[in-house]
Amino acid sequence: TGITFEALLLPPGLRKYTPPLMDNRQDIIVTVHCPMKIMGKGRFTDDELLTECHIIADSITSMNEKSTVYCDMLQAKVDALMFNSEAYKWLNSRLDVRPSFAVHAKRIVAAVISLLQREGLLQDRKELLHSIDERLPVNFNLSDMIEDLKWASVEGFGNLLKSGGLGDDDAEYDAIRNAWYSRVSSYVTHCLDGGLLGSSLTLKLILASLCELRSPSVRESISCLLRFILHLRPRDVEKPYQAGDVRHLSGENGSLINYTFNAHVMEVLIETDTLMWVVGIDAMPSGGCAAGALFSLTNRLSPAMVLSNVFGHRDSTRSLKMCICRKISEMTQTEEITVASSGSTTPGSADQPETQGKPLELLAATLLQLLRKDKCVLLRAQVSATLTGIISADKSMKKPLAEAGLMKLAVDLLDIKDDGLLLAALRLLECVVDEPDMRKMLSSRRGVLHPTVEIIKSNCDT
């Protein structure tokens, strides 16, 4: 509805300057964020919001011997799919609370189980279906089932999802409907990734079976499902989700910045080498991506462009960025690659368009930017190792990275006292040691010699 509540527990230490009887008390601040346009429509009164704040404070106060769970309120929030995967697991195991929408999600899971069984990839279909209290589904068309989820009725929440339920404000209705569909996608992801059947059915297990799918129709159904749970959609919730928006992952004009996606699903797709198939770069889910594809100058739909766009996106978690770095490192752990186009082995050859090296350079620039700004030592070490792999595989990347300040940045990393990062920074410097700028840094006061000597001293027996 647009209203959010926040509860803040203030530490007891803030009371240390108050009278002695108050020095062990803990304050609770409950704040309400309510848009005036909602208040103006008369849906809620000040007293109703104040009562909600009292209930929230009572449920977490340290004065209660036992915490009180308001099941009706909790069930309403669960039915609205307002939680993440970990919360759903906790609520199911501890409080036996689950969404009313689960019945619709189970049908999707049952259809996936049946499709995989028809391809000979699952042997215990009956046991799995029995575990989730589902019969053999009649409809195997995942595309139609996914579209039906947008209009699925949910007890206690359906009125807000019906057209006209909010008066004449169509934009507000669209925003609520689209936000609901996004949460549906997250819950379906939870159900497919161990939320219903544990390790018997996970997202990685489904993706691992894609290479063995024989039927084109089954592959298309699974592809539709993957695009739905990835749920790359406009950041503006008044605009609807469209499966074709996945093309923005390979866009060169920065259009992905206006979109959001499920970071966990993105990470699993990258780990299992499935993302390029979902985007449309690979014709088949091959189960691997060769280094030649990453360094290709002729493929306009470059994996380097996709990884660069995802890596630099603000929705990308550190876990996702680490995953991308590991994947690039895997793709570059080969012998030196000859980057060629139309018989030329020189990246700067005159018969090549100026933009042909752009995707890989953009990826390297994005990695360099994160190396400069992010403060996570583990991530910076992984990025340094990834840049080392790119330079080792494609020597032509030395110059643009050196011009972008790679060497000075690597030298600055030597001042951070972390063994993993120091080793990664030294290996990165080793790759560019023959560059002219590197020789200048050897003789400068802020050069590489002083931190290197300090590293040697700190690791020698004294």
Coordinates of N, CA and C in Angstrom, one line a residue, residues 34-166:
C34 N 4.4 7.2 5.5 CA 3.1 7.1 4.8 C 3.0 8.3 3.9
P35 N 2.9 8.0 2.6 CA 2.7 9.1 1.6 C 1.4 9.8 1.9
M36 N 1.4 11.2 1.7 CA 0.3 12.0 2.0 C -0.9 11.6 1.0
K37 N -0.6 11.2 -0.2 CA -1.7 10.9 -1.1 C -2.5 9.7 -0.6
I38 N -1.8 8.8 0.2 CA -2.6 7.7 0.7 C -3.4 8.1 1.9
M39 N -2.9 9.0 2.7 CA -3.6 9.5 3.8 C -4.8 10.4 3.3
G40 N -4.6 11.1 2.2 CA -5.6 11.9 1.7 C -6.8 11.1 1.2
K41 N -6.6 9.9 0.8 CA -7.7 9.1 0.3 C -8.5 8.4 1.5
G42 N -8.1 8.7 2.7 CA -8.9 8.2 3.8 C -8.8 6.7 4.1
R43 N -7.7 6.1 3.6 CA -7.6 4.6 3.9 C -7.2 4.3 5.3
F44 N -6.4 5.2 5.9 CA -5.9 5.0 7.2 C -6.0 6.3 8.0
T45 N -6.3 6.2 9.3 CA -6.3 7.4 10.2 C -5.0 7.4 11.0
D46 N -4.8 8.5 11.6 CA -3.6 8.7 12.5 C -3.7 7.7 13.6
D47 N -4.9 7.5 14.2 CA -5.0 6.5 15.3 C -4.7 5.1 14.9
E48 N -5.1 4.7 13.7 CA -4.8 3.4 13.2 C -3.3 3.1 13.0
L49 N -2.7 4.1 12.5 CA -1.2 4.0 12.3 C -0.5 4.0 13.7
L50 N -1.0 4.8 14.6 CA -0.4 4.8 16.0 C -0.6 3.4 16.7
T51 N -1.8 2.8 16.5 CA -2.0 1.5 17.0 C -1.1 0.4 16.4
E52 N -0.8 0.5 15.1 CA 0.1 -0.4 14.5 C 1.5 -0.2 15.1
C53 N 1.9 1.0 15.4 CA 3.2 1.3 16.0 C 3.3 0.7 17.4
H54 N 2.2 0.8 18.2 CA 2.2 0.2 19.5 C 2.3 -1.3 19.4
I55 N 1.7 -1.9 18.5 CA 1.7 -3.4 18.3 C 3.2 -3.8 18.0
I56 N 3.8 -3.1 17.1 CA 5.2 -3.4 16.7 C 6.1 -3.3 17.9
A57 N 6.0 -2.2 18.7 CA 6.8 -2.0 19.8 C 6.6 -3.1 20.9
D58 N 5.3 -3.4 21.1 CA 5.0 -4.5 22.1 C 5.6 -5.8 21.7
S59 N 5.7 -6.1 20.4 CA 6.1 -7.4 19.9 C 7.6 -7.6 20.1
I60 N 8.4 -6.5 20.2 CA 9.9 -6.6 20.3 C 10.4 -6.0 21.6
T61 N 9.5 -5.6 22.5 CA 10.0 -5.0 23.8 C 10.7 -6.0 24.6
S62 N 11.8 -5.5 25.3 CA 12.5 -6.4 26.2 C 11.8 -6.7 27.5
M63 N 10.7 -6.0 27.8 CA 9.9 -6.1 29.0 C 9.1 -7.4 29.0
N64 N 8.8 -8.0 27.8 CA 8.0 -9.2 27.7 C 8.9 -10.4 27.9
E65 N 8.4 -11.3 28.7 CA 9.1 -12.6 29.0 C 9.1 -13.4 27.7
K66 N 8.0 -13.4 27.0 CA 7.9 -14.2 25.8 C 7.5 -13.3 24.6
S67 N 8.1 -13.4 23.5 CA 7.7 -12.6 22.3 C 6.4 -13.1 21.8
T68 N 5.6 -12.1 21.4 CA 4.2 -12.4 20.9 C 4.2 -12.3 19.4
V69 N 3.7 -13.4 18.7 CA 3.6 -13.4 17.3 C 2.2 -13.1 16.9
Y70 N 1.9 -12.0 16.2 CA 0.6 -11.7 15.8 C 0.4 -12.4 14.4
C71 N -0.2 -13.6 14.5 CA -0.3 -14.5 13.4 C -1.1 -13.8 12.2
D72 N -2.2 -13.1 12.6 CA -3.0 -12.6 11.5 C -2.2 -11.5 10.7
M73 N -1.5 -10.7 11.5 CA -0.7 -9.6 10.8 C 0.4 -10.3 10.0
L74 N 1.0 -11.3 10.6 CA 2.1 -12.0 9.9 C 1.6 -12.7 8.7
Q75 N 0.5 -13.4 8.8 CA -0.1 -14.1 7.6 C -0.4 -13.2 6.5
A76 N -0.9 -12.0 6.8 CA -1.2 -11.0 5.7 C 0.0 -10.6 5.0
K77 N 1.1 -10.4 5.7 CA 2.4 -10.0 5.1 C 3.0 -11.2 4.3
V78 N 2.8 -12.4 4.8 CA 3.3 -13.6 4.1 C 2.5 -13.7 2.8
D79 N 1.2 -13.6 2.9 CA 0.3 -13.7 1.7 C 0.7 -12.7 0.6
A80 N 1.2 -11.5 1.1 CA 1.6 -10.5 0.1 C 3.0 -10.7 -0.4
L81 N 3.6 -11.8 0.0 CA 5.0 -12.3 -0.5 C 6.0 -11.2 -0.2
M82 N 6.0 -10.7 1.0 CA 6.9 -9.5 1.4 C 8.2 -10.0 1.9
F83 N 8.5 -11.3 2.0 CA 9.7 -11.8 2.6 C 10.7 -12.3 1.6
N84 N 11.9 -12.6 2.0 CA 12.9 -13.3 1.1 C 12.9 -14.8 1.4
S85 N 13.8 -15.5 0.7 CA 13.8 -16.9 0.8 C 14.1 -17.4 2.2
E86 N 15.1 -16.8 2.8 CA 15.5 -17.3 4.2 C 14.3 -17.1 5.1
A87 N 13.6 -16.0 5.0 CA 12.5 -15.7 5.9 C 11.4 -16.8 5.7
Y88 N 11.1 -17.1 4.4 CA 10.1 -18.1 4.2 C 10.5 -19.5 4.8
K89 N 11.7 -19.8 4.7 CA 12.2 -21.1 5.3 C 12.0 -21.1 6.8
W90 N 12.4 -19.9 7.4 CA 12.3 -19.8 8.9 C 10.8 -19.8 9.3
L91 N 9.9 -19.1 8.6 CA 8.5 -19.0 9.0 C 7.9 -20.4 8.9
N92 N 8.3 -21.2 7.8 CA 7.7 -22.5 7.6 C 8.1 -23.5 8.7
S93 N 9.4 -23.4 9.1 CA 10.0 -24.4 10.0 C 9.6 -24.1 11.4
R94 N 9.6 -22.8 11.8 CA 9.4 -22.4 13.2 C 7.9 -22.1 13.5
L95 N 7.2 -21.5 12.6 CA 5.8 -21.0 12.9 C 4.8 -21.7 12.1
D96 N 5.2 -22.6 11.2 CA 4.3 -23.3 10.3 C 3.4 -22.3 9.5
V97 N 4.0 -21.2 9.1 CA 3.3 -20.2 8.3 C 3.8 -20.2 6.9
R98 N 2.9 -20.2 5.9 CA 3.3 -20.2 4.5 C 2.3 -19.4 3.7
P99 N 2.7 -18.9 2.6 CA 1.8 -18.0 1.8 C 0.6 -18.8 1.2
S100 N -0.5 -18.1 1.1 CA -1.7 -18.7 0.4 C -1.3 -19.0 -1.1
F101 N -0.4 -18.2 -1.6 CA 0.0 -18.3 -3.0 C 0.8 -19.6 -3.3
A102 N 1.2 -20.3 -2.2 CA 2.0 -21.6 -2.4 C 1.3 -22.5 -3.4
V103 N 0.0 -22.6 -3.3 CA -0.7 -23.5 -4.2 C -0.5 -23.3 -5.7
H104 N -0.3 -22.0 -6.1 CA 0.0 -21.7 -7.5 C 1.4 -22.0 -7.8
A105 N 2.3 -21.7 -6.9 CA 3.7 -22.0 -7.1 C 4.0 -23.5 -7.2
K106 N 3.2 -24.3 -6.5 CA 3.4 -25.7 -6.5 C 3.1 -26.3 -7.9
R107 N 2.1 -25.6 -8.6 CA 1.8 -26.1 -9.9 C 2.9 -25.9 -10.9
I108 N 3.6 -24.8 -10.7 CA 4.8 -24.5 -11.6 C 5.9 -25.6 -11.3
V109 N 6.1 -25.8 -10.0 CA 7.1 -26.8 -9.6 C 6.7 -28.2 -10.2
A110 N 5.5 -28.6 -10.1 CA 5.0 -29.9 -10.6 C 5.2 -30.0 -12.1
A111 N 5.0 -28.9 -12.8 CA 5.1 -28.9 -14.2 C 6.6 -29.1 -14.6
V112 N 7.5 -28.4 -13.9 CA 9.0 -28.6 -14.1 C 9.4 -30.0 -13.8
I113 N 8.9 -30.6 -12.7 CA 9.3 -32.0 -12.4 C 8.8 -32.9 -13.5
S114 N 7.6 -32.7 -14.0 CA 7.0 -33.6 -15.1 C 7.8 -33.4 -16.4
L115 N 8.2 -32.2 -16.7 CA 8.9 -32.0 -18.0 C 10.3 -32.6 -17.9
L116 N 11.0 -32.5 -16.8 CA 12.3 -33.2 -16.6 C 12.1 -34.7 -16.6
Q117 N 11.1 -35.2 -16.1 CA 10.9 -36.6 -16.1 C 10.6 -37.2 -17.5
R118 N 9.9 -36.4 -18.3 CA 9.6 -36.8 -19.6 C 10.9 -36.9 -20.5
E119 N 11.9 -36.1 -20.1 CA 13.1 -36.1 -20.8 C 14.1 -37.1 -20.2
G120 N 13.6 -37.9 -19.2 CA 14.4 -38.9 -18.6 C 15.5 -38.4 -17.6
L121 N 15.2 -37.3 -17.1 CA 16.2 -36.7 -16.2 C 15.8 -36.8 -14.7
L122 N 14.6 -37.2 -14.4 CA 14.2 -37.5 -13.0 C 13.5 -38.8 -13.0
Q123 N 13.9 -39.6 -12.0 CA 13.3 -40.9 -11.9 C 12.2 -41.1 -10.8
D124 N 12.2 -40.1 -9.9 CA 11.2 -40.3 -8.7 C 10.2 -39.2 -8.8
R125 N 9.6 -39.0 -9.9 CA 8.6 -38.0 -10.1 C 7.4 -38.1 -9.1
K126 N 6.9 -39.3 -9.0 CA 5.7 -39.6 -8.1 C 6.0 -39.2 -6.7
E127 N 7.2 -39.6 -6.2 CA 7.6 -39.2 -4.8 C 7.7 -37.7 -4.6
L128 N 8.3 -37.0 -5.6 CA 8.4 -35.6 -5.5 C 7.1 -34.9 -5.5
L129 N 6.2 -35.3 -6.4 CA 4.9 -34.7 -6.5 C 4.1 -35.0 -5.2
H130 N 4.2 -36.2 -4.7 CA 3.6 -36.5 -3.4 C 4.1 -35.6 -2.3
S131 N 5.4 -35.3 -2.3 CA 6.0 -34.5 -1.2 C 5.4 -33.1 -1.2
I132 N 4.9 -32.6 -2.3 CA 4.3 -31.3 -2.3 C 2.8 -31.3 -2.5
D133 N 2.2 -32.5 -2.3 CA 0.8 -32.7 -2.4 C 0.2 -32.2 -3.7
E134 N 0.9 -32.6 -4.8 CA 0.5 -32.2 -6.1 C 0.3 -33.4 -7.0
R135 N -0.7 -33.4 -7.8 CA -1.0 -34.4 -8.8 C -0.2 -34.1 -10.1
L136 N -0.3 -35.1 -11.0 CA 0.3 -34.8 -12.3 C -0.4 -33.7 -13.0
P137 N 0.4 -32.6 -13.4 CA -0.3 -31.4 -13.9 C -0.9 -31.7 -15.3
V138 N -2.0 -31.0 -15.6 CA -2.6 -31.2 -16.9 C -2.0 -30.3 -17.9
N139 N -1.5 -29.1 -17.5 CA -0.9 -28.1 -18.4 C 0.6 -28.1 -18.2
F140 N 1.3 -28.4 -19.3 CA 2.8 -28.4 -19.2 C 3.3 -27.1 -19.9
N141 N 2.5 -26.2 -20.3 CA 3.0 -25.0 -21.0 C 3.4 -24.0 -19.9
L142 N 4.7 -23.9 -19.6 CA 5.1 -23.0 -18.5 C 4.9 -21.5 -18.9
S143 N 4.9 -21.2 -20.2 CA 4.7 -19.8 -20.6 C 3.3 -19.4 -20.2
D144 N 2.3 -20.2 -20.5 CA 0.9 -19.9 -20.1 C 0.7 -19.8 -18.6
M145 N 1.3 -20.8 -17.9 CA 1.2 -20.8 -16.5 C 1.8 -19.6 -15.8
I146 N 3.0 -19.1 -16.4 CA 3.6 -17.9 -15.8 C 2.7 -16.7 -16.1
E147 N 2.1 -16.6 -17.2 CA 1.2 -15.5 -17.5 C 0.0 -15.5 -16.6
D148 N -0.5 -16.7 -16.3 CA -1.6 -16.8 -15.4 C -1.3 -16.4 -13.9
L149 N 0.0 -16.5 -13.6 CA 0.3 -16.1 -12.2 C 0.0 -14.6 -11.9
K150 N 0.1 -13.8 -13.0 CA -0.1 -12.3 -12.8 C -1.6 -12.1 -12.3
W151 N -2.5 -13.0 -12.7 CA -3.9 -12.7 -12.4 C -4.4 -13.7 -11.3
A152 N -3.5 -14.5 -10.7 CA -3.9 -15.5 -9.7 C -4.5 -14.8 -8.5
S153 N -5.6 -15.2 -8.0 CA -6.2 -14.6 -6.9 C -5.6 -15.2 -5.6
V154 N -5.5 -14.3 -4.6 CA -4.9 -14.7 -3.3 C -5.9 -14.2 -2.2
E155 N -6.2 -15.1 -1.3 CA -7.2 -14.7 -0.3 C -6.6 -13.6 0.6
G156 N -7.4 -12.6 0.8 CA -7.0 -11.4 1.6 C -6.2 -10.4 0.9
F157 N -5.8 -10.7 -0.3 CA -4.9 -9.7 -1.1 C -5.5 -9.5 -2.5
G158 N -6.5 -10.2 -2.8 CA -7.0 -10.2 -4.2 C -7.7 -8.9 -4.5
N159 N -8.3 -8.2 -3.6 CA -9.0 -6.9 -3.9 C -8.1 -5.9 -4.4
L160 N -6.9 -5.8 -3.9 CA -5.9 -4.8 -4.4 C -5.4 -5.2 -5.8
L161 N -5.6 -6.4 -6.2 CA -5.1 -6.8 -7.5 C -6.1 -6.8 -8.6
K162 N -7.4 -6.5 -8.2 CA -8.4 -6.4 -9.2 C -8.5 -5.1 -9.8
S163 N -8.7 -5.0 -11.1 CA -8.8 -3.8 -11.8 C -9.9 -2.9 -11.3
G164 N -9.6 -1.7 -11.0 CA -10.6 -0.8 -10.5 C -10.7 -0.8 -9.0
G165 N -9.9 -1.6 -8.3 CA -10.0 -1.7 -6.9 C -9.4 -0.4 -6.2
L166 N -8.7 0.4 -7.0 CA -8.1 1.6 -6.4 C -8.7 2.8 -7.0

